[in-house]
PDB file of C-alpha atoms in Angstrom:
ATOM      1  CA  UNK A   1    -137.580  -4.957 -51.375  1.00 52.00           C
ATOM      2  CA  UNK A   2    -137.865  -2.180 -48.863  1.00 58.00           C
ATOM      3  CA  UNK A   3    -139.817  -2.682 -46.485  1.00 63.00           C
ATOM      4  CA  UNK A   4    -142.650   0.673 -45.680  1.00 64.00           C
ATOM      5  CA  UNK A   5    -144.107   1.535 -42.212  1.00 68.00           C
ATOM      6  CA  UNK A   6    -147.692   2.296 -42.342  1.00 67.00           C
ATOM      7  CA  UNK A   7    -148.593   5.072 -40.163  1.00 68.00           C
ATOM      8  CA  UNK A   8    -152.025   5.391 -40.743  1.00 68.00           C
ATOM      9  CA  UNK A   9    -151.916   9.123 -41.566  1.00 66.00           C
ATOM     10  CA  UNK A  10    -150.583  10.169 -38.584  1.00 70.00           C
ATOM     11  CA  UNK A  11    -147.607  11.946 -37.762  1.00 69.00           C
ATOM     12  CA  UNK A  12    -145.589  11.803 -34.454  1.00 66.00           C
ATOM     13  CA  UNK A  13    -145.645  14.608 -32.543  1.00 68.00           C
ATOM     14  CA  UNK A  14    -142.183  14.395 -31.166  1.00 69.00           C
ATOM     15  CA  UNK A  15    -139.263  14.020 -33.450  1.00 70.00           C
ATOM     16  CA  UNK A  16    -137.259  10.855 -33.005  1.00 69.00           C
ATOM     17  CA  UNK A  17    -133.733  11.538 -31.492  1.00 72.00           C
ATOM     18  CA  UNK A  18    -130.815  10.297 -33.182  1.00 75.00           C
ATOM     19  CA  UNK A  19    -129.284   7.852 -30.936  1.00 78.00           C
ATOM     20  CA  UNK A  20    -125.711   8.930 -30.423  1.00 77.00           C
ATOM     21  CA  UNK A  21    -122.595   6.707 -29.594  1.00 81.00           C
ATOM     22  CA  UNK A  22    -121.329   6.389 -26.044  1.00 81.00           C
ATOM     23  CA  UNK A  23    -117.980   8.451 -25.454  1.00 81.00           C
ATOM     24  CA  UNK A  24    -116.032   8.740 -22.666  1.00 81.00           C
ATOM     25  CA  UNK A  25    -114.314  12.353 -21.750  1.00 83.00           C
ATOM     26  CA  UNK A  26    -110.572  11.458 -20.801  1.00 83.00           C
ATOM     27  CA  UNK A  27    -109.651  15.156 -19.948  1.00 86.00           C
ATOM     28  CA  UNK A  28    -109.567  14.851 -16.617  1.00 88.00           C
ATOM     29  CA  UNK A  29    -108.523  11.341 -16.106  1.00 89.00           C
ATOM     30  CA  UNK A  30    -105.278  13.374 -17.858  1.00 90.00           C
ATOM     31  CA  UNK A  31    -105.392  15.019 -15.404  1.00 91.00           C
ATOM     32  CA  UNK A  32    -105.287  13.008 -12.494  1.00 92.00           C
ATOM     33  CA  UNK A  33    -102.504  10.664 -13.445  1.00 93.00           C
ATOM     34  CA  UNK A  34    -100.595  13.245 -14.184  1.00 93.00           C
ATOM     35  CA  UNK A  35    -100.725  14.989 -10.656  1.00 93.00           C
ATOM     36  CA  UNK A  36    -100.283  10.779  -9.026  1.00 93.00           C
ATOM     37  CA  UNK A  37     -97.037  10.843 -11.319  1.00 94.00           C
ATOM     38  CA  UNK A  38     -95.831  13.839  -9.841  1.00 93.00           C
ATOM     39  CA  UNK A  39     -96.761  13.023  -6.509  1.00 92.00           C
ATOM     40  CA  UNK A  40     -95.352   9.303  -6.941  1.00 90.00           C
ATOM     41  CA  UNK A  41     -92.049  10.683  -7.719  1.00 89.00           C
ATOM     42  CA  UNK A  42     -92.031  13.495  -5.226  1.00 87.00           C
ATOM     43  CA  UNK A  43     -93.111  11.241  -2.745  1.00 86.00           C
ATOM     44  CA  UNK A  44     -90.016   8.285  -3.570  1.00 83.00           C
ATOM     45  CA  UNK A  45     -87.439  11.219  -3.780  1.00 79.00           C
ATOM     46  CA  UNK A  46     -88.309  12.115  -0.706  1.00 77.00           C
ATOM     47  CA  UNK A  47     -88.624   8.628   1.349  1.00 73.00           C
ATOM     48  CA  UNK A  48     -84.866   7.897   0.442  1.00 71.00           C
ATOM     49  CA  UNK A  49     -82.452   7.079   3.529  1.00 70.00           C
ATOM     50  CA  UNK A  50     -79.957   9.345   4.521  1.00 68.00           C
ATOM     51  CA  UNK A  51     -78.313   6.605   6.238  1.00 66.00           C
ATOM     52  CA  UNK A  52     -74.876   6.345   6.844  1.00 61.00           C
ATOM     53  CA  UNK A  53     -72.544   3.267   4.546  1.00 60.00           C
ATOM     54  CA  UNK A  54     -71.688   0.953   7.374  1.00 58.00           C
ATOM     55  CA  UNK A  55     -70.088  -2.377   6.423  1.00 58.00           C
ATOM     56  CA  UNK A  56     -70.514  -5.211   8.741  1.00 54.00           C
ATOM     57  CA  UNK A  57     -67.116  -7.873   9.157  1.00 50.00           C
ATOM     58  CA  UNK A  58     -67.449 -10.989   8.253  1.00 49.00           C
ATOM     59  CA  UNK A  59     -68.280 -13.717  10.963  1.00 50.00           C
ATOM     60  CA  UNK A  60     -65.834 -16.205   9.704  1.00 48.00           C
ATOM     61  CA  UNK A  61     -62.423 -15.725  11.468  1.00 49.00           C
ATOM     62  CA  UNK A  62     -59.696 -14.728   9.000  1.00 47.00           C
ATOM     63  CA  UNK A  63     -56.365 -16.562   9.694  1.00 48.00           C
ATOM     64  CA  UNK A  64     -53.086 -15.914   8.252  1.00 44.00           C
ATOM     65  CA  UNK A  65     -50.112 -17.443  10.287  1.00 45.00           C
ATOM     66  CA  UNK A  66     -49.962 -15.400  14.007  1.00 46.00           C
ATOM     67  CA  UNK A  67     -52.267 -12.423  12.815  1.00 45.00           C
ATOM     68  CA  UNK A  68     -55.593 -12.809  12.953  1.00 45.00           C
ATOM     69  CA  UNK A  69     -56.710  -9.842  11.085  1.00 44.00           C
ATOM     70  CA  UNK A  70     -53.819  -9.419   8.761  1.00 49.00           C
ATOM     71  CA  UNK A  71     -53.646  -5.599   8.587  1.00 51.00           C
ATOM     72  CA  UNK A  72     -51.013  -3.382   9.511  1.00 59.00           C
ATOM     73  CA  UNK A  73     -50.810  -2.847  13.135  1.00 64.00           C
ATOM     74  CA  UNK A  74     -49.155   0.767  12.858  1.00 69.00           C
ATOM     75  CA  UNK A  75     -52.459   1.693  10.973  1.00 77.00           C
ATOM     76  CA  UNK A  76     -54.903  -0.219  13.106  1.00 82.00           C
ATOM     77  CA  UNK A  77     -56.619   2.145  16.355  1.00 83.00           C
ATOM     78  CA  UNK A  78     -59.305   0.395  18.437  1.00 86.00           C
ATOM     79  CA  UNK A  79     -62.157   2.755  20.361  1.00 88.00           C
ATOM     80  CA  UNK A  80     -63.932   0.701  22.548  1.00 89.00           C
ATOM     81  CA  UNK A  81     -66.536   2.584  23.446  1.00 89.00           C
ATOM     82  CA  UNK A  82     -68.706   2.652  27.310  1.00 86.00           C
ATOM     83  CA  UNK A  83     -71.060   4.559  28.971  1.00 83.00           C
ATOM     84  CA  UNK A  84     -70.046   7.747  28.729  1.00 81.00           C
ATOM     85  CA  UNK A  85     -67.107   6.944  28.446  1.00 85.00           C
ATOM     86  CA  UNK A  86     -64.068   5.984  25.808  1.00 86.00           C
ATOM     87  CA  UNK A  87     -60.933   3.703  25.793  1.00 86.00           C
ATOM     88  CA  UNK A  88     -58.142   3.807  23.253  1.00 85.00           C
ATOM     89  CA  UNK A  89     -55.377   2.012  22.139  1.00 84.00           C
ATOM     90  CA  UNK A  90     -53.152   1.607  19.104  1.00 81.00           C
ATOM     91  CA  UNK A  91     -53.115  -1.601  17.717  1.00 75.00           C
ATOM     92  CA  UNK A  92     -55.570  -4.847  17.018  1.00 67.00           C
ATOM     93  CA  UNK A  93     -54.466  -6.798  20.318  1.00 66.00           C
ATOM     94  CA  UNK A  94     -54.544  -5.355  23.887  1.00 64.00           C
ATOM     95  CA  UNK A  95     -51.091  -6.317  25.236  1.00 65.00           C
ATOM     96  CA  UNK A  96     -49.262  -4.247  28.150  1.00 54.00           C
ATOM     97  CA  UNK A  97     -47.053  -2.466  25.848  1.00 58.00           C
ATOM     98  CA  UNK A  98     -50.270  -0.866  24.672  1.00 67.00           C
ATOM     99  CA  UNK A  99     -50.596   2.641  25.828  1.00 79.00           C
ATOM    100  CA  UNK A 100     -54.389   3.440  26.618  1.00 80.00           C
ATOM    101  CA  UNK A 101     -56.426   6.838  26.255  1.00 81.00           C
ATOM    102  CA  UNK A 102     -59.181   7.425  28.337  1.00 82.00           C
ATOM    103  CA  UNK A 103     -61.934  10.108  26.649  1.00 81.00           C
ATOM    104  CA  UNK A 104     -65.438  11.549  27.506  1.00 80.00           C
ATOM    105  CA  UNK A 105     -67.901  12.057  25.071  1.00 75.00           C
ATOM    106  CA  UNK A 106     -68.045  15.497  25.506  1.00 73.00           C
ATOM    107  CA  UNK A 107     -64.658  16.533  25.216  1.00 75.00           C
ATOM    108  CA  UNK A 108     -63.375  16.969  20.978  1.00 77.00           C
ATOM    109  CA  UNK A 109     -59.982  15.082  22.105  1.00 80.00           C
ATOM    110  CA  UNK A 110     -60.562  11.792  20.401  1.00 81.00           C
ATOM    111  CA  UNK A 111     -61.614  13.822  16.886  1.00 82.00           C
ATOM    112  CA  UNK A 112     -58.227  15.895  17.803  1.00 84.00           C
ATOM    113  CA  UNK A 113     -56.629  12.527  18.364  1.00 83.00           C
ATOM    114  CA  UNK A 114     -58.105  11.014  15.495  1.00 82.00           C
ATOM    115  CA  UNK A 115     -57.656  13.775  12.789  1.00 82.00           C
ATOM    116  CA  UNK A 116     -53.367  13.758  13.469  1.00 83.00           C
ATOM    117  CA  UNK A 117     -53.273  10.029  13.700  1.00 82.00           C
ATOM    118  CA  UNK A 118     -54.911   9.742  10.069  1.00 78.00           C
ATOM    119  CA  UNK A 119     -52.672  12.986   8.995  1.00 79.00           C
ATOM    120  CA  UNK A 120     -49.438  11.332   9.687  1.00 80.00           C
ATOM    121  CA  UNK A 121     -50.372   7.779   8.426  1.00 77.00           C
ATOM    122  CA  UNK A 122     -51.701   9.989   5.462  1.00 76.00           C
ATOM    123  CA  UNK A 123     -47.823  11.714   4.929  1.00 76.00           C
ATOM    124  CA  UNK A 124     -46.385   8.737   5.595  1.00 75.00           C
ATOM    125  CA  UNK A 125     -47.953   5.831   3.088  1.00 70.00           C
ATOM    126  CA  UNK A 126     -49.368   8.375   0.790  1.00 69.00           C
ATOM    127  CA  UNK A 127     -53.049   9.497   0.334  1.00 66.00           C
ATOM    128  CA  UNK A 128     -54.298   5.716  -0.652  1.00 66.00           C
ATOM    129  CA  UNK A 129     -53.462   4.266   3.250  1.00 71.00           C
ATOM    130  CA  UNK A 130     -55.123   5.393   6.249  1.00 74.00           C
ATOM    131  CA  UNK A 131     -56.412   5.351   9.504  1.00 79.00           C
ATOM    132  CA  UNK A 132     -58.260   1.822  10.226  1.00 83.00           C
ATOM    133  CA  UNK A 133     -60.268   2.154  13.416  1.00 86.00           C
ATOM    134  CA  UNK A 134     -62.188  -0.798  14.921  1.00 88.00           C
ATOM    135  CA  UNK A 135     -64.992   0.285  17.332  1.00 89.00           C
ATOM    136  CA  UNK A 136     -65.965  -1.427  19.606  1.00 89.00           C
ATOM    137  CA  UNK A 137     -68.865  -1.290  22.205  1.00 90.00           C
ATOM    138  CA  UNK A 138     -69.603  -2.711  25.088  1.00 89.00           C
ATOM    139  CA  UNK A 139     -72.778  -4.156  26.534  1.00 87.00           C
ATOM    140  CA  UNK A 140     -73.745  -1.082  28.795  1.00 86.00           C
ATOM    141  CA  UNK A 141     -73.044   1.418  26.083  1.00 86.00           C
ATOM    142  CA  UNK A 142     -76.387   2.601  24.624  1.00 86.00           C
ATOM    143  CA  UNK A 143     -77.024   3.289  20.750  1.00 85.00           C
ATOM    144  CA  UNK A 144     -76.485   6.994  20.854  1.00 85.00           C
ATOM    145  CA  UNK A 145     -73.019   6.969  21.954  1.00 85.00           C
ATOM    146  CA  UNK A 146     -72.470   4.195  19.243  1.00 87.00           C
ATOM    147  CA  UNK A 147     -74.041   6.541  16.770  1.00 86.00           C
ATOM    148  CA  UNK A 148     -71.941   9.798  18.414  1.00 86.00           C
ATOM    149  CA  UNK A 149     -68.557   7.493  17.563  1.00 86.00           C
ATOM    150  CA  UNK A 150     -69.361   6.858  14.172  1.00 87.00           C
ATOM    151  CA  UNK A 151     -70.059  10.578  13.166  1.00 87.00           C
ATOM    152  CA  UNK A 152     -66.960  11.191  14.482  1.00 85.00           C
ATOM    153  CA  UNK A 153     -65.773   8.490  11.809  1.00 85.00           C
ATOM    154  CA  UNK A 154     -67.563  10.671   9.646  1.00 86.00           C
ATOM    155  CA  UNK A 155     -65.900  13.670  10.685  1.00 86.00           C
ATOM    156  CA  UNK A 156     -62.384  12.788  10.641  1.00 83.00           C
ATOM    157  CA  UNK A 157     -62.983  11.208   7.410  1.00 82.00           C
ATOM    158  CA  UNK A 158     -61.935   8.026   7.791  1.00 82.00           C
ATOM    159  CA  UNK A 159     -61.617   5.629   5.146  1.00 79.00           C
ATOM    160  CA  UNK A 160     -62.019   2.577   6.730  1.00 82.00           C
ATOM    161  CA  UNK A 161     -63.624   1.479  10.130  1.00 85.00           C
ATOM    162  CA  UNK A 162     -66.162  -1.536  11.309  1.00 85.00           C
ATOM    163  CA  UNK A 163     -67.927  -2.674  14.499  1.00 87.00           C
ATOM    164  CA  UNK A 164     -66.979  -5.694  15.757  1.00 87.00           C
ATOM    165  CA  UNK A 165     -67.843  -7.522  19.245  1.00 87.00           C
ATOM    166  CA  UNK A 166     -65.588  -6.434  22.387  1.00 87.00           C
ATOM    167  CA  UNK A 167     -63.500  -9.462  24.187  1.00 85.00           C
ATOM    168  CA  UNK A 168     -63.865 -10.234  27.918  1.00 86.00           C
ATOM    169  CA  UNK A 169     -60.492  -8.678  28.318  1.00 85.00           C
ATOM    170  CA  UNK A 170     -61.373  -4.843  26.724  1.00 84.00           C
ATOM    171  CA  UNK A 171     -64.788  -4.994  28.613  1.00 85.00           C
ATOM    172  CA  UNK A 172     -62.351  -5.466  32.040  1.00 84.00           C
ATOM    173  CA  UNK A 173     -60.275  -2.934  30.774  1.00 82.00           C
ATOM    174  CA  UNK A 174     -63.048  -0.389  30.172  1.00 82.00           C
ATOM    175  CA  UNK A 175     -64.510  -0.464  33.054  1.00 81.00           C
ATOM    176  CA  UNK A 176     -61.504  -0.345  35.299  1.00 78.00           C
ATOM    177  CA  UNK A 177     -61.086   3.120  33.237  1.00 70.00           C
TER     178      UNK A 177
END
């Protein structure tokens, strides 16, 4: 049965409205994640570090029969590096047969230095060997002189090269320099 509404003969003035569904406009929501996207991966592209690879040696001392690094000692070059100041000898080991270069930090003579030494090793064992430089800086030095020595690494090109503490001996050494 249907059920009737009695009105009593009278008629409504105002005309029902026809209740309409809810919807929500997504246009510019759209629009707003895209632009975060954007900015998002703008934003990451931008935040990456232009650092410099620097690989640490390993604490644990390395032991094979007298040497204690087991490298080559005709490729190995040690900067130890002072206050404005820079000491260099060929070699892992200070001994007296060591012949030591003193250089300042303005003069180009330890890139000059630097740039034959890996040449030559580079002619003579082939384009796979070269230069291995061990830096290392004493207590006094600061962090920019540090930082000046490796983008001289960076320079020269060298393909291999780590910081490592400086003995008793080298810190003696540089300073009587």
């Amino acid at each position: 049965m249907s059920e009737a509404r009695n009105t009593f003969g009278k008629t409504s003035i105002t005309q029902k409205s026809k209740k309409l569904q809810p919807r929500v406009d997504l246009t510019a929501m759209v629009s707003v994640s895209f632009l975060l996207i954007v900015f998002f991966m703008l934003s990451s592209f931008l935040s990456r570090s232009n650092a410099m690879d620097f690989g640490m040696p390993d604490k644990r001392h390395i032991d094979c029969g007298t040497e204690p690094y087991c490298l080559g000692e005709d490729r190995l070059y040690t900067v130890l590096v002072g206050i404005n100041k820079i000491v260099c000898y060929e070699g892992n080991r200070l001994d007296f047969s060591n012949e030591t270069r003193s250089f300042k930090f303005n003069d180009n003579l330890l890139i000059k230095e630097m740039i034959s030494k890996n040449q030559f090793l580079k002619n003579f064992y082939g384009d796979k060997k070269g230069l291995i430089v061990i830096i290392k800086p004493s207590k006094e030095s600061n962090y920019g002189n540090l930082v000046d020595v490796l983008d001289e690494m960076a320079i020269v090109k060298v393909p291999t090269y780590a910081v490592v503490d400086i003995t008793p001996e080298e810190e003696k050494l540089l300073a009587d320099k």
